[in-house]
Coordinates of C-alpha atoms in Angstrom, one line a residue:
X180 CA 201.6 -185.5 88.6
X181 CA 199.1 -183.6 86.4
X182 CA 197.0 -181.0 88.0
X183 CA 193.4 -182.2 88.6
X184 CA 191.8 -179.4 86.5
X185 CA 193.5 -180.8 83.4
X186 CA 192.0 -184.2 84.1
X187 CA 188.5 -182.6 84.6
X188 CA 188.9 -180.7 81.3
X189 CA 189.9 -183.9 79.6
X190 CA 186.9 -185.7 81.1
X191 CA 184.6 -182.9 80.0
X192 CA 185.9 -183.0 76.4
X193 CA 185.8 -186.8 76.3
X194 CA 182.2 -186.9 77.6
X195 CA 181.0 -184.2 75.2
X196 CA 182.6 -186.1 72.3
X197 CA 181.1 -189.4 73.5
X198 CA 177.6 -188.0 73.8
X199 CA 177.8 -186.5 70.3
X200 CA 179.3 -189.7 68.8
X201 CA 176.6 -191.8 70.4
X202 CA 173.9 -189.5 69.1
X203 CA 175.4 -189.5 65.6
X204 CA 175.4 -193.3 65.6
X205 CA 171.8 -193.4 66.6
X206 CA 170.8 -190.8 64.0
X207 CA 172.5 -192.9 61.3
X208 CA 171.1 -196.3 62.6
X209 CA 167.5 -194.8 62.8
X210 CA 167.8 -193.3 59.3
X211 CA 167.2 -189.7 60.3
X212 CA 169.0 -188.4 57.2
X213 CA 170.5 -185.5 59.2
X214 CA 173.6 -185.1 61.4
X215 CA 173.7 -183.9 65.0
X216 CA 175.0 -180.5 63.8
X217 CA 172.2 -180.3 61.2
X218 CA 169.7 -181.2 63.9
X219 CA 170.9 -178.3 66.1
X220 CA 170.3 -175.9 63.2
X221 CA 166.9 -177.3 62.5
X222 CA 165.9 -177.2 66.2
X223 CA 167.0 -173.6 66.5
X224 CA 165.1 -172.6 63.4
X225 CA 162.0 -174.4 64.7
X226 CA 162.2 -172.4 68.0
X227 CA 163.3 -169.1 66.4
X228 CA 162.4 -169.3 62.7
X229 CA 163.7 -166.6 60.4
X230 CA 167.3 -166.0 61.8
X231 CA 170.1 -164.5 59.8
X232 CA 173.2 -166.6 59.5
X233 CA 175.2 -164.6 62.2
X234 CA 172.4 -165.1 64.8
X235 CA 172.1 -168.7 63.9
X236 CA 175.9 -169.3 64.1
X237 CA 175.9 -167.8 67.6
X238 CA 173.0 -170.0 68.7
X239 CA 174.6 -173.3 67.5
X240 CA 178.2 -172.3 68.4
X241 CA 179.5 -172.7 64.8
X242 CA 181.7 -170.4 62.8
X243 CA 180.2 -168.9 59.6
X244 CA 181.9 -171.1 57.0
X245 CA 180.8 -174.3 58.9
X246 CA 177.3 -173.0 59.3
X247 CA 177.1 -172.1 55.6
X248 CA 178.0 -175.7 54.7
X249 CA 175.3 -177.0 57.1
X250 CA 172.7 -174.7 55.7
X251 CA 173.7 -175.6 52.1
X252 CA 173.1 -179.3 52.9
X253 CA 169.8 -178.6 54.6
X254 CA 168.6 -176.5 51.7
X255 CA 169.6 -179.3 49.3
X256 CA 167.5 -181.7 51.4
X257 CA 164.5 -179.2 51.2
X258 CA 164.4 -178.6 54.9
X259 CA 165.6 -175.0 55.0
X260 CA 165.6 -172.0 52.6
X261 CA 167.3 -168.7 52.4
X262 CA 165.2 -165.7 51.7
X263 CA 166.3 -162.1 51.3
X264 CA 166.2 -160.1 54.5
X265 CA 163.3 -157.7 54.2
X266 CA 165.3 -154.7 55.6
X267 CA 168.8 -155.6 54.3
X268 CA 169.1 -156.8 50.7
X269 CA 172.7 -157.8 51.3
X270 CA 171.8 -160.5 53.8
X271 CA 169.5 -163.6 54.0
X272 CA 167.2 -165.0 56.6
X273 CA 167.3 -168.8 57.0
X274 CA 163.9 -170.5 57.7
X275 CA 162.5 -173.9 57.8
X276 CA 160.4 -175.2 54.9
X277 CA 157.2 -177.0 55.6
X278 CA 159.1 -180.2 55.1
X279 CA 161.7 -178.9 57.7
X280 CA 158.9 -178.3 60.2
X281 CA 157.6 -181.8 59.7
X282 CA 161.1 -183.3 60.1
X283 CA 161.7 -181.5 63.4
X284 CA 158.3 -182.6 64.7
X285 CA 158.9 -186.1 63.6
X286 CA 162.4 -186.3 65.1
X287 CA 161.9 -184.4 68.4
X288 CA 160.5 -187.4 70.5
X289 CA 163.1 -189.8 69.1
X290 CA 166.0 -187.4 69.8
X291 CA 164.7 -186.8 73.3
X292 CA 164.9 -190.5 73.9
X293 CA 168.4 -190.7 72.6
X294 CA 169.5 -187.8 74.9
X295 CA 167.9 -189.4 77.9
X296 CA 170.1 -192.4 77.5
X297 CA 173.1 -190.3 78.6
X298 CA 171.2 -189.2 81.7
X299 CA 170.3 -192.7 82.8
X300 CA 171.0 -193.2 86.5
X301 CA 171.2 -189.5 87.4
X302 CA 168.7 -187.9 89.8
X303 CA 167.4 -184.4 90.3
X304 CA 170.2 -183.4 92.7
X305 CA 172.8 -184.6 90.1
X306 CA 171.1 -182.4 87.5
X307 CA 171.0 -179.3 89.7
X308 CA 174.7 -179.7 90.6
X309 CA 175.7 -180.4 87.0
X310 CA 173.8 -177.3 85.8
X311 CA 175.4 -175.2 88.5
X312 CA 178.9 -176.4 87.6
X313 CA 178.4 -175.9 83.8
X314 CA 176.9 -172.5 84.4
X315 CA 179.8 -171.4 86.5
X316 CA 182.3 -172.6 83.8
X317 CA 180.3 -170.7 81.2
X318 CA 180.2 -167.6 83.3
X319 CA 184.0 -167.8 83.9
X320 CA 184.6 -168.0 80.2
X321 CA 182.1 -165.4 79.1
X322 CA 183.8 -162.8 81.2
X323 CA 187.2 -163.2 79.4

């Protein structure tokens, strides 16, 4: 018999994947013209505009090559731009364009509604316990 922790890890992975796949389908059906990963970058820049790529990669949990591709796509869509870092001419700051700001403000309420779909049927106590469990897992892993 498999140990229960393996089953919980599998369930956690499967649930995370299901949430992302559901959101991606909704993004496509609703014509958002961005992926879930692109949205994560846009949202971070909206909240913390003017990050270098390393800071941004840490905030969206992406490696540098993956983030570079995402930023390239967002730049080609006119939603972000790279500008020279004012203090380090070897690096760039990534920021939203005015169109990027409009895109985030347009999509935020719709994306909130998509995310709420996954939480349907859960109450305050469920959220508190879920947050506690996920925080404990993250703390366990951050100390390694």
